[in-house]
GROMACS .gro file of C-alpha atoms in nm:
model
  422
    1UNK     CA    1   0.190   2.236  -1.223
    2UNK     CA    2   0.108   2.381  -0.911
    3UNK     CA    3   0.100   2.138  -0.581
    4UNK     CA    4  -0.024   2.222  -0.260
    5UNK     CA    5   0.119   1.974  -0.017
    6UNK     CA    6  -0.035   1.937   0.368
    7UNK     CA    7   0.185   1.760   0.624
    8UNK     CA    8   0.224   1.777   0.962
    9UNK     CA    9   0.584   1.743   1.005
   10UNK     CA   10   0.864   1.953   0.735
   11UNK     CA   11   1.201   1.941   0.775
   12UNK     CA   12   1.396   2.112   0.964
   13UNK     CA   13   1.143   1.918   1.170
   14UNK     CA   14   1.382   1.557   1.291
   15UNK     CA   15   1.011   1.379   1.262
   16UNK     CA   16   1.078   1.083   1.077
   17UNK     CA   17   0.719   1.158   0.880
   18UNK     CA   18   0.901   1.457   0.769
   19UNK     CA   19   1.162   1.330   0.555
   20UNK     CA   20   0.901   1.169   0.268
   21UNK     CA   21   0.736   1.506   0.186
   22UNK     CA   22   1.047   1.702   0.173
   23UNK     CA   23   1.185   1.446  -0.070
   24UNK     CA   24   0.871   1.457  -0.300
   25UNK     CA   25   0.894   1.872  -0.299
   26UNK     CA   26   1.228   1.885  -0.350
   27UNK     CA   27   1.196   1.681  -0.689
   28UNK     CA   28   0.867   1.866  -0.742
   29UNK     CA   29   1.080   2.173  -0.734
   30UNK     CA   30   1.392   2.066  -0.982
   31UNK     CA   31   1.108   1.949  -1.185
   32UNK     CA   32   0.955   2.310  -1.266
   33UNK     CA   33   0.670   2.290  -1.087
   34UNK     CA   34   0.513   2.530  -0.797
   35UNK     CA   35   0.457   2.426  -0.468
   36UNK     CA   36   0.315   2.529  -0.123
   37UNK     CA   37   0.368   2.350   0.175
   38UNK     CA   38   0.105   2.396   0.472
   39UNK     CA   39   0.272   2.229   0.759
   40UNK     CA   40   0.292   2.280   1.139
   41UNK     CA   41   0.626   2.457   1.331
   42UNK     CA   42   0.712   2.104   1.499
   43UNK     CA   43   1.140   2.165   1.524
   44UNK     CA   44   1.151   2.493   1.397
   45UNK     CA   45   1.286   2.725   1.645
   46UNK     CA   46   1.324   2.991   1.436
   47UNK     CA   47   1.106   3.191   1.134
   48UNK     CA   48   1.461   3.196   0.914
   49UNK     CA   49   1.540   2.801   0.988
   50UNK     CA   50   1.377   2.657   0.680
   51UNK     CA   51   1.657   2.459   0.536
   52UNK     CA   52   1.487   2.462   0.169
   53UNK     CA   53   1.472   2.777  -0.036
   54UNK     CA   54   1.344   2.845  -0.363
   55UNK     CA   55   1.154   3.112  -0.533
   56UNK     CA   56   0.888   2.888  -0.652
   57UNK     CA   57   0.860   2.735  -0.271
   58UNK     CA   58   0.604   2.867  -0.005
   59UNK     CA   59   0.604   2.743   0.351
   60UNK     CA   60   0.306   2.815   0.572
   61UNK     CA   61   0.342   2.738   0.874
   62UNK     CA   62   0.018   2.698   1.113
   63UNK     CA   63   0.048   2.670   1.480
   64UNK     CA   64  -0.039   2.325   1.643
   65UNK     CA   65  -0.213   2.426   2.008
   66UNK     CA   66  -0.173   2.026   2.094
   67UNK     CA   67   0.201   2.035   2.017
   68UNK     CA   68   0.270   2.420   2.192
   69UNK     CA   69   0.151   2.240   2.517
   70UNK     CA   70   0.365   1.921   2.435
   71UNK     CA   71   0.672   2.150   2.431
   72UNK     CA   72   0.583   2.298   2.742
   73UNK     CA   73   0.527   2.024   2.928
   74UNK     CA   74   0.856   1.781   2.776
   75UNK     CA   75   1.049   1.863   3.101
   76UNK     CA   76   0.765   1.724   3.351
   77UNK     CA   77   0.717   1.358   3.201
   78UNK     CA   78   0.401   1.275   3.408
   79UNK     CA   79   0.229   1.586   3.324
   80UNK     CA   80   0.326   1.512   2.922
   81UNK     CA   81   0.187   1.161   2.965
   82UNK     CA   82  -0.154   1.318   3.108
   83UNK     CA   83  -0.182   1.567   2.852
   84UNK     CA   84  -0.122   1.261   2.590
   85UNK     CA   85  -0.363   1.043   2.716
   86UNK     CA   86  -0.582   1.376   2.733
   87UNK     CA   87  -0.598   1.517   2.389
   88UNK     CA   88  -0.537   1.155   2.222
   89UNK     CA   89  -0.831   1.005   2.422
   90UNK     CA   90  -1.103   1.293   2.356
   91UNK     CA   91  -1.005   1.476   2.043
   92UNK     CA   92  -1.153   1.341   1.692
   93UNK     CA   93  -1.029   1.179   1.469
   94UNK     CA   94  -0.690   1.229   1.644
   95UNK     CA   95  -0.462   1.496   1.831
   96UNK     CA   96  -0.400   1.700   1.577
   97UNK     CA   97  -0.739   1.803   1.498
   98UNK     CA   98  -0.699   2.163   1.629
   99UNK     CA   99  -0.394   2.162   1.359
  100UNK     CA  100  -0.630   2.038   1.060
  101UNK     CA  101  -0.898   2.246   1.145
  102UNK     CA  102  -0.689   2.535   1.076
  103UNK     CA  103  -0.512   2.424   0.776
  104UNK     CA  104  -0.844   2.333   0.595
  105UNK     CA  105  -1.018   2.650   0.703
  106UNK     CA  106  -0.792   2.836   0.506
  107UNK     CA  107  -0.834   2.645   0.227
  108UNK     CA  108  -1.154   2.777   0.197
  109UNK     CA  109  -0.987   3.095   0.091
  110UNK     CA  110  -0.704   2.995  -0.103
  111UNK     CA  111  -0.651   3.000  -0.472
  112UNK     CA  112  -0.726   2.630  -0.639
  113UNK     CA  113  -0.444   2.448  -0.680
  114UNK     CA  114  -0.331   2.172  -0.987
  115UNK     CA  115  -0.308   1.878  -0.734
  116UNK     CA  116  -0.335   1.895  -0.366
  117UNK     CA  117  -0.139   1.615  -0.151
  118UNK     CA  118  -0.178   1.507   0.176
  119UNK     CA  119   0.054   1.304   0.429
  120UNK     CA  120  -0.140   1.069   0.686
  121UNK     CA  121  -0.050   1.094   0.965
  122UNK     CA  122  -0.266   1.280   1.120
  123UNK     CA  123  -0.593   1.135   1.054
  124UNK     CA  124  -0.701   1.452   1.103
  125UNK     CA  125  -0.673   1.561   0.742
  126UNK     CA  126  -0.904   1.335   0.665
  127UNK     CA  127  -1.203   1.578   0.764
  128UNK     CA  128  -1.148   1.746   0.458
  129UNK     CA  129  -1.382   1.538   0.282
  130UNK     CA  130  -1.634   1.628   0.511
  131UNK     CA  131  -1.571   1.949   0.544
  132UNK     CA  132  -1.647   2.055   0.204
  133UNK     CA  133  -1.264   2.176   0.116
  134UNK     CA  134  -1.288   2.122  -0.274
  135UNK     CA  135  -1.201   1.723  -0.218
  136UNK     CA  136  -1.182   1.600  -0.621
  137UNK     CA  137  -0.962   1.364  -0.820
  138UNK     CA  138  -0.680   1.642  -0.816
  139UNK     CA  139  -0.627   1.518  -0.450
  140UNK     CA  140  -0.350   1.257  -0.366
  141UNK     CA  141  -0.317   1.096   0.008
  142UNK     CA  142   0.000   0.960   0.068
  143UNK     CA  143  -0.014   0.660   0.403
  144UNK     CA  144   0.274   0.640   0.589
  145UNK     CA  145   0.114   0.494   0.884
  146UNK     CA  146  -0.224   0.288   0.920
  147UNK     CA  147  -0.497   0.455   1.023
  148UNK     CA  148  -0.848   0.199   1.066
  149UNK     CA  149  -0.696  -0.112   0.971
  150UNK     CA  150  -0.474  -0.077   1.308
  151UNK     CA  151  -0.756   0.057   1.501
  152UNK     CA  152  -0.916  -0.208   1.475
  153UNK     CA  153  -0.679  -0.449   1.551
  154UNK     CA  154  -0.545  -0.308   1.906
  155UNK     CA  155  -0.683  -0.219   2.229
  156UNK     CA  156  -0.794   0.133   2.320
  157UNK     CA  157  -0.763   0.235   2.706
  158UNK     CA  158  -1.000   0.550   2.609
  159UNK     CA  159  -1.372   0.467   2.562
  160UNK     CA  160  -1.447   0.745   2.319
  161UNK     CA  161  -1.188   0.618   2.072
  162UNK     CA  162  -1.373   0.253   2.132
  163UNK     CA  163  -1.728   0.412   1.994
  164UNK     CA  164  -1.529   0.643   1.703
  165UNK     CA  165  -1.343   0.354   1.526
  166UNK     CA  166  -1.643   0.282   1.306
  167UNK     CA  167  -1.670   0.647   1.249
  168UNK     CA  168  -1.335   0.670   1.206
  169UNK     CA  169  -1.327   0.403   0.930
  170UNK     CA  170  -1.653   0.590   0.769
  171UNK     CA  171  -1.468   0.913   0.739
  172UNK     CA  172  -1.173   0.779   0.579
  173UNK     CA  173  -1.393   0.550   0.305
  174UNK     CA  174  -1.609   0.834   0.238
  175UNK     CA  175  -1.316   1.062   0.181
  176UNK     CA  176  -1.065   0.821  -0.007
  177UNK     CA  177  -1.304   0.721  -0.270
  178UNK     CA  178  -1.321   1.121  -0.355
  179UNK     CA  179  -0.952   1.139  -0.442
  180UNK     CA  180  -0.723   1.037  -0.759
  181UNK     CA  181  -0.539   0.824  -0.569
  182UNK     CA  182  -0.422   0.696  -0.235
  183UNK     CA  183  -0.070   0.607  -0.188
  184UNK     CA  184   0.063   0.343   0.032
  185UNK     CA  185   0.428   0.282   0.171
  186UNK     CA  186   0.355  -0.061   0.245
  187UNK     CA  187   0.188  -0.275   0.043
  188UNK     CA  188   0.028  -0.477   0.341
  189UNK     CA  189  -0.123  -0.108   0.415
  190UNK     CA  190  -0.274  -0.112   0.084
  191UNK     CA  191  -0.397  -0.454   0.097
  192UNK     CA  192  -0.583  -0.397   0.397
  193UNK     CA  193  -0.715  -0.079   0.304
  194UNK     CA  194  -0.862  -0.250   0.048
  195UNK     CA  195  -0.972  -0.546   0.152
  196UNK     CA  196  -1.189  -0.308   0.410
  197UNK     CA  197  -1.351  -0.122   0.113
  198UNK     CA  198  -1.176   0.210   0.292
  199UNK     CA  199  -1.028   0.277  -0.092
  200UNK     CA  200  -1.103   0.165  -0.402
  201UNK     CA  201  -0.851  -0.078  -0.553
  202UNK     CA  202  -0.802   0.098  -0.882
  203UNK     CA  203  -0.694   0.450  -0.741
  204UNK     CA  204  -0.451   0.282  -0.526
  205UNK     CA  205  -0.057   0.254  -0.571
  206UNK     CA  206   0.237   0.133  -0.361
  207UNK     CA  207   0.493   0.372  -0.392
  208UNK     CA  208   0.799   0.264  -0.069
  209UNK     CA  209   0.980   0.469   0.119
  210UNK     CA  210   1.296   0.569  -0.068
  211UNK     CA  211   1.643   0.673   0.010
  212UNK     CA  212   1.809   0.980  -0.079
  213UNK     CA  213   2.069   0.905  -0.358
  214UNK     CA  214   2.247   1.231  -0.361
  215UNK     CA  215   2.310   1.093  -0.002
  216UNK     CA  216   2.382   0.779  -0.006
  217UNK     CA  217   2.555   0.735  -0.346
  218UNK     CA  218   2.876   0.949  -0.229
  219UNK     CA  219   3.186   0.766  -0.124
  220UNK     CA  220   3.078   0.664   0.235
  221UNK     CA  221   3.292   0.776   0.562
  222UNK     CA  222   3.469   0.537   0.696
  223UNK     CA  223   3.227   0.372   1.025
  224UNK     CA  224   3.321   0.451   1.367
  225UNK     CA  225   3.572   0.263   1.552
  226UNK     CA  226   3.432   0.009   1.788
  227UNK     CA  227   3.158  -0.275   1.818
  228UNK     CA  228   2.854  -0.052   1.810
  229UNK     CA  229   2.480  -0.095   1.778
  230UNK     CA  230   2.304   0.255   1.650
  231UNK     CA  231   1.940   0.295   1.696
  232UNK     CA  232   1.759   0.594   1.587
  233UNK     CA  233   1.400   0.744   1.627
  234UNK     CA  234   1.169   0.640   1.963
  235UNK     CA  235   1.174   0.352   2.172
  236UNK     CA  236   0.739   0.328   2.264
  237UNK     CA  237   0.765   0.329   2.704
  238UNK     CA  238   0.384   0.143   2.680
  239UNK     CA  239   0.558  -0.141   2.523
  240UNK     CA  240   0.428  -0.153   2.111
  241UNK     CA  241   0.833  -0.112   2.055
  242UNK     CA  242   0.980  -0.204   2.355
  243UNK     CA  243   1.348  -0.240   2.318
  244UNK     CA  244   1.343  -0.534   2.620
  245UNK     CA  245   1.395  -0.783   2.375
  246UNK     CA  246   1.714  -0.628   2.240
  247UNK     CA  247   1.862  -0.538   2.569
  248UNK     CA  248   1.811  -0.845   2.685
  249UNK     CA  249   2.011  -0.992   2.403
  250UNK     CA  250   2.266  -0.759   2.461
  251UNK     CA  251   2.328  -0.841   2.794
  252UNK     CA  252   2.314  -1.228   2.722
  253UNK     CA  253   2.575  -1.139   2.486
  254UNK     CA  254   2.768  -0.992   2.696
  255UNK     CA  255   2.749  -1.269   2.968
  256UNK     CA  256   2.890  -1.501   2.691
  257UNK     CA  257   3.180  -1.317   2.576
  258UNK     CA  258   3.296  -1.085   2.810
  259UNK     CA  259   3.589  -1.005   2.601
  260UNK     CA  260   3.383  -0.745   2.440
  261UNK     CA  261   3.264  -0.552   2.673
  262UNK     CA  262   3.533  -0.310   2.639
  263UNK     CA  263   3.454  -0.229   2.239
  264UNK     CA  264   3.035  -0.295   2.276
  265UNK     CA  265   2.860   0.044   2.308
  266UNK     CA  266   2.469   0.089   2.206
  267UNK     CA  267   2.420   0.447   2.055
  268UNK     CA  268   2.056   0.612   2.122
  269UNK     CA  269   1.982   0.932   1.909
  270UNK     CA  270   1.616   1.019   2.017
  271UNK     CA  271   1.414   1.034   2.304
  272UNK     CA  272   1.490   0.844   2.561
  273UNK     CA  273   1.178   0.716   2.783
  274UNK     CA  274   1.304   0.680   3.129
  275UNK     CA  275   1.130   0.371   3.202
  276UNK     CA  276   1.385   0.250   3.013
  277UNK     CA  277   1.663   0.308   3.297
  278UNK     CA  278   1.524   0.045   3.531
  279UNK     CA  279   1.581  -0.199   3.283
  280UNK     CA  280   1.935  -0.119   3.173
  281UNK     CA  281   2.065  -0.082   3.548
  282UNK     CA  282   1.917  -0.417   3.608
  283UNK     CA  283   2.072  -0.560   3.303
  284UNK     CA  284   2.425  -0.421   3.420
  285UNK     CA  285   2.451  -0.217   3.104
  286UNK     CA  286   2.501   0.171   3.225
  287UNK     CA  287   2.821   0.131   3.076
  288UNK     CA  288   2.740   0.047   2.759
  289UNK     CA  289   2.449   0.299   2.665
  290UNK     CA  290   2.538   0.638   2.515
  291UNK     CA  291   2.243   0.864   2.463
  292UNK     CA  292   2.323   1.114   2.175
  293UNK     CA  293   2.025   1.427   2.114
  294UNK     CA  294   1.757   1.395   1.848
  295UNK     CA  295   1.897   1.476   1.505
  296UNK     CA  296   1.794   1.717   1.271
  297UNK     CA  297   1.785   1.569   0.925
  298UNK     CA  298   2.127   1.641   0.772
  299UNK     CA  299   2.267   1.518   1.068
  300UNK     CA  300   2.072   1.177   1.083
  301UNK     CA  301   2.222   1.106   0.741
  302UNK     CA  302   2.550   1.173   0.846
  303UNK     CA  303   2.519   0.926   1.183
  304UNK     CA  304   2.336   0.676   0.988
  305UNK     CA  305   2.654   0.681   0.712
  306UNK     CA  306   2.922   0.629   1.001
  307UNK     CA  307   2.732   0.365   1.214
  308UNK     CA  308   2.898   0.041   1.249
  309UNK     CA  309   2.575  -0.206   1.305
  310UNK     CA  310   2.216  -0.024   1.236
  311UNK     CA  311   1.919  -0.137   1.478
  312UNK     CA  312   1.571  -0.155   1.379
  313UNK     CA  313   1.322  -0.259   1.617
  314UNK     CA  314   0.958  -0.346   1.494
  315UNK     CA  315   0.659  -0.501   1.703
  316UNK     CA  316   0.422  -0.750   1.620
  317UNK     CA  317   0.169  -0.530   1.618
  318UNK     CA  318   0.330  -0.295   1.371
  319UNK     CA  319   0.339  -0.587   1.043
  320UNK     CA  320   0.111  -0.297   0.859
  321UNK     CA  321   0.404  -0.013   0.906
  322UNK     CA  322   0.690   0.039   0.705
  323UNK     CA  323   0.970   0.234   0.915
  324UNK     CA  324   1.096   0.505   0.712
  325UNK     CA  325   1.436   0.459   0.833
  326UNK     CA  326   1.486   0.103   0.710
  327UNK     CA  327   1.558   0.213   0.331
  328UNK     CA  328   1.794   0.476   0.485
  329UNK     CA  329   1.966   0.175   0.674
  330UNK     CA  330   1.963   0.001   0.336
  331UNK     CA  331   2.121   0.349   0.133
  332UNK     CA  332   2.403   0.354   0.432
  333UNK     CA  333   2.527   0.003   0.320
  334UNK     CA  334   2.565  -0.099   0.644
  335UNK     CA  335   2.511  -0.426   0.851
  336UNK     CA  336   2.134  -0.425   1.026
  337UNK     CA  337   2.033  -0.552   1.288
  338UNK     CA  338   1.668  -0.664   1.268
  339UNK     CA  339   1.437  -0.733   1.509
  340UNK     CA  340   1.107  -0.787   1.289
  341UNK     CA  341   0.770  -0.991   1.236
  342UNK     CA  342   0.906  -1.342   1.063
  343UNK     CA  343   0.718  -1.336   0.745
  344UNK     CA  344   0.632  -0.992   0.716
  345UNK     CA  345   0.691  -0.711   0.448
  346UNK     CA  346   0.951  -0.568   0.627
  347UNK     CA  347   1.142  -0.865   0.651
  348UNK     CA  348   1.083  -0.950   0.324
  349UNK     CA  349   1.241  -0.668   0.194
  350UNK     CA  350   1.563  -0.750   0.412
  351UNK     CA  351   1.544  -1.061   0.245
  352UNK     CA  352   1.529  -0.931  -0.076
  353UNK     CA  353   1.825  -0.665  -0.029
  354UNK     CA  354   2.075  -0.925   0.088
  355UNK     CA  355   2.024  -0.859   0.498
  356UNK     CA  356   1.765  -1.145   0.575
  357UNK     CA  357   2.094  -1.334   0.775
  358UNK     CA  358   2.074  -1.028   1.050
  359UNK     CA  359   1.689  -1.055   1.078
  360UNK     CA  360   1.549  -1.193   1.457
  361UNK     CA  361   1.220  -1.248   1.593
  362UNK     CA  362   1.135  -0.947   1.762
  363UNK     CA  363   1.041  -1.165   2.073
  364UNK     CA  364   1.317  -1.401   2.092
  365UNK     CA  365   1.625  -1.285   2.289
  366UNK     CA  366   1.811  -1.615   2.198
  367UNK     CA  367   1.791  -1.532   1.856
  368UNK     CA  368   1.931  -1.190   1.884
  369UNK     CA  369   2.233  -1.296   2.088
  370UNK     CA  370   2.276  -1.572   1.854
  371UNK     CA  371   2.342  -1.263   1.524
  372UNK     CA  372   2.512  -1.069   1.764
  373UNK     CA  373   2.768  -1.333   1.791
  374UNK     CA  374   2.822  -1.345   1.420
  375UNK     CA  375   2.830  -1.016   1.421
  376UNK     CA  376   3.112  -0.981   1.649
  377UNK     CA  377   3.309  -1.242   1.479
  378UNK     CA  378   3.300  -1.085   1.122
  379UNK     CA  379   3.420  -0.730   1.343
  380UNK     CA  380   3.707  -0.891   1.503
  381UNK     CA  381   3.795  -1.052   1.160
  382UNK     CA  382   3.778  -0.707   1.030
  383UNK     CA  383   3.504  -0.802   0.828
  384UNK     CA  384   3.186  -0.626   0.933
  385UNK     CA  385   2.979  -0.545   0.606
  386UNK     CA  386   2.653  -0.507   0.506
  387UNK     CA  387   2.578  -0.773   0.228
  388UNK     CA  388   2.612  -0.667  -0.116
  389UNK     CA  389   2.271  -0.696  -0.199
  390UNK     CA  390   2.019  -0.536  -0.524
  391UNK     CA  391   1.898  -0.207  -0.330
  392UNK     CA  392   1.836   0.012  -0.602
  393UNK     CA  393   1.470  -0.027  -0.607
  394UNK     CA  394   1.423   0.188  -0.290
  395UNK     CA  395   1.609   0.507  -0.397
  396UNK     CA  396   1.506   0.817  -0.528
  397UNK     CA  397   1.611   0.796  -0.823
  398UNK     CA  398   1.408   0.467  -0.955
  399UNK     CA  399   1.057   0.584  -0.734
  400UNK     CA  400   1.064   0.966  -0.710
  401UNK     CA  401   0.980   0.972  -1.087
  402UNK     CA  402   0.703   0.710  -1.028
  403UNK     CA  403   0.583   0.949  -0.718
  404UNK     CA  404   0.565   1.261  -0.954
  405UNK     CA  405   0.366   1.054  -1.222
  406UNK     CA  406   0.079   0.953  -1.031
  407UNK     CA  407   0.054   1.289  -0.902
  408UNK     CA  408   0.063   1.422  -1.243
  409UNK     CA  409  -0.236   1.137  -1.353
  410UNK     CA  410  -0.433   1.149  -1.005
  411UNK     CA  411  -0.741   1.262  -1.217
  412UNK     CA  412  -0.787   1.024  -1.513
  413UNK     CA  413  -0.869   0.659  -1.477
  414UNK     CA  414  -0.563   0.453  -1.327
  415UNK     CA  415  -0.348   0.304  -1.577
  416UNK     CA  416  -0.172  -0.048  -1.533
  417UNK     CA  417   0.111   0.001  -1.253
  418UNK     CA  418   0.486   0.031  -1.352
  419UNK     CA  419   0.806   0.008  -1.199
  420UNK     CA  420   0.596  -0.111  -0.859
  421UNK     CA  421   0.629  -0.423  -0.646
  422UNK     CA  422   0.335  -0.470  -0.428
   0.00000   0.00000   0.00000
């Protein structure tokens, strides 16, 4: 079999997006089959960086013009947010259309392959339905993110992107119901994508997010000394995940037991926005934040092993997402600490792997402080676990196979789901 995979993000790339396609290829590979990957040079800084080699493995790389000027502006913050609101605000269907373009033009000239799959984000790849790039049953998409369905449901600051949600939504209906079949890594995703006709209900599939057993099934490290809270990926500085809520608590926290102020640190891997530092000199907590660099993949799976207390931090307005870190929190066996939607699919499946006691209303400091505090009493009875909860379902061993076998029947009619919760 030979698969031709489009994404936006490959490893060595440290875009959380990333880590899903390099999972599927890598099984693709041990499987026997062929694969290309068509991908942009986000986090490579070098030709020879690829960290995954094999003689049946092409990378192609194509240059992003968006993201080259994102680079070069990263050091002037006001210039980057311009050039954001810019390209996001008048490009179609998204940012990375210069990016798509390119990738599907030279399709156009590439030999066929047995199944082509492609990673959404960026909407952009969408065009290839209307672009006349061979779109046919042999084509998978894979969501990771909402695309319409959270259009719709949020305000736009840019006018333009007001008057192209309905051609937004027309682009992606008239390319999903082209394709074998659309996969979903939430199941709310799917529903709504659904429920708005954008995909036909038969060719879907919920296939989650997945850990990487060869990972997380080795004896783990022992965690790092001290009462620590470990957050990894972005914090959003126009508020959709704001971490106010969570500092907040922490400071309450702190204000209540003072005792711990020498052992409480919060760890940051990522990018930090700095109109976050307003808020954590107010709060009196300088002393507790330590900002470590964005991590590369390898090295994500190592922090995420040794972390004492894992954060996760979801808005309201993200109950159709499914963070791509939270099964990786799960594979670390490690306590989390939850800030999520009550009632939504991500707190559901805390429930469901034994963590629902360390889940918090997103909005509710009280709440927060309130697990903290147990939190800090299991740590100074030297009893800070992660609940032994059923987690098996969202590793790579139970879903990769499931992954590989709707690939492999993407062009016949859909067969009864198995081994799926939706």
């Amino acid at each position: 079999m030979r698969l031709r995979v489009l994404t936006h993000t490959f490893p060595p790339s440290a875009h959380p997006n990333a880590k899903r396609p390099f999972y599927v290829v890598r099984h693709a590979l041990a499987e026997g089959w062929e694969v290309e990957v068509w991908t942009s040079p986000w986090g490579v800084l070098s030709p020879d960086a690829e960290c995954l080699n094999h003689p049946r493995l092409t990378i192609r790389r194509f240059e992003d013009p968006v993201l080259r000027w994102q680079q070069r502006l990263r050091p002037h913050p006001r210039l980057l947010r311009w050039w954001a609101y810019l390209t996001g605000g008048l490009m179609f269907p998204d940012a990375c259309a210069g990016w798509a373009r390119k990738v599907l033009g030279a399709l156009a000239g590439a030999p066929p392959a047995d199944r082509t799959l492609a990673y959404v984000l960026p909407a952009s790849l969408l065009m290839a339905g209307r672009l006349g790039r061979g779109v046919d049953r042999t084509w998978v998409f894979d969501y990771q993110e909402p695309v319409s369905p959270q259009q719709l449901r949020v305000q736009r600051r840019s006018p333009l992107q007001r008057l192209w949600r309905r051609r937004l939504a027309a682009l992606e209906r008239d390319t999903l119901h082209q394709v074998g079949r659309v996969l979903f890594t939430a199941a709310a995703n799917q529903r709504a994508y659904v429920a708005m006709g954008l995909a036909p209900a038969a060719r879907t599939a919920h296939v989650p997010y997945f850990y990487d057993t060869g990972v997380f099934d080795r004896p783990a490290p022992p965690p790092r000394q001290g009462f620590e809270v470990v957050y990894f990926g972005t914090f959003d500085w126009r508020g959709a995940r704001s971490p106010r809520t969570f500092l907040e608590a922490l400071a309450g926290f702190l204000r209540r037991h003072p005792e711990a102020r020498a052992e409480t640190r919060f760890r940051f891997h990522g990018q930090w926005p700095p109109q976050c530092d307003e808020q954590v000199r107010a709060l009196g907590l300088e002393d507790i934040l330590v900002r470590g660099p964005v991590l590369d993949h390898d090295r994500y799976l190592e922090e995420v092993r040794i972390s004492p207390i894992l954060l996760l931090v979801i808005s309201p307005l993200h109950d159709l997402y499914m963070p791509s870190k939270i099964v990786d929190y799960l594979g670390a066996r490690r306590p989390i600490l939850a800030l999520v939607p009550p009632g939504s699919e991500m707190h559901q499946l805390l429930v469901a792997a034994g963590q629902g006691s360390h889940c918090c209303d997103p909005m509710e400091a009280a709440a927060v402080v309130a697990v903290l505090e147990r939190m800090w009493s299991a740590y100074r009875a030297g009893a800070l676990e992660a609940p032994r909860g059923e987690i098996r379902f969202w590793s790579s061993e139970v879903q990769l196979p499931v992954y590989l076998e709707h690939l492999r029947a993407a062009p016949m009619e859909p067969a009864p789901a198995h081994g799926l919760r939706t």
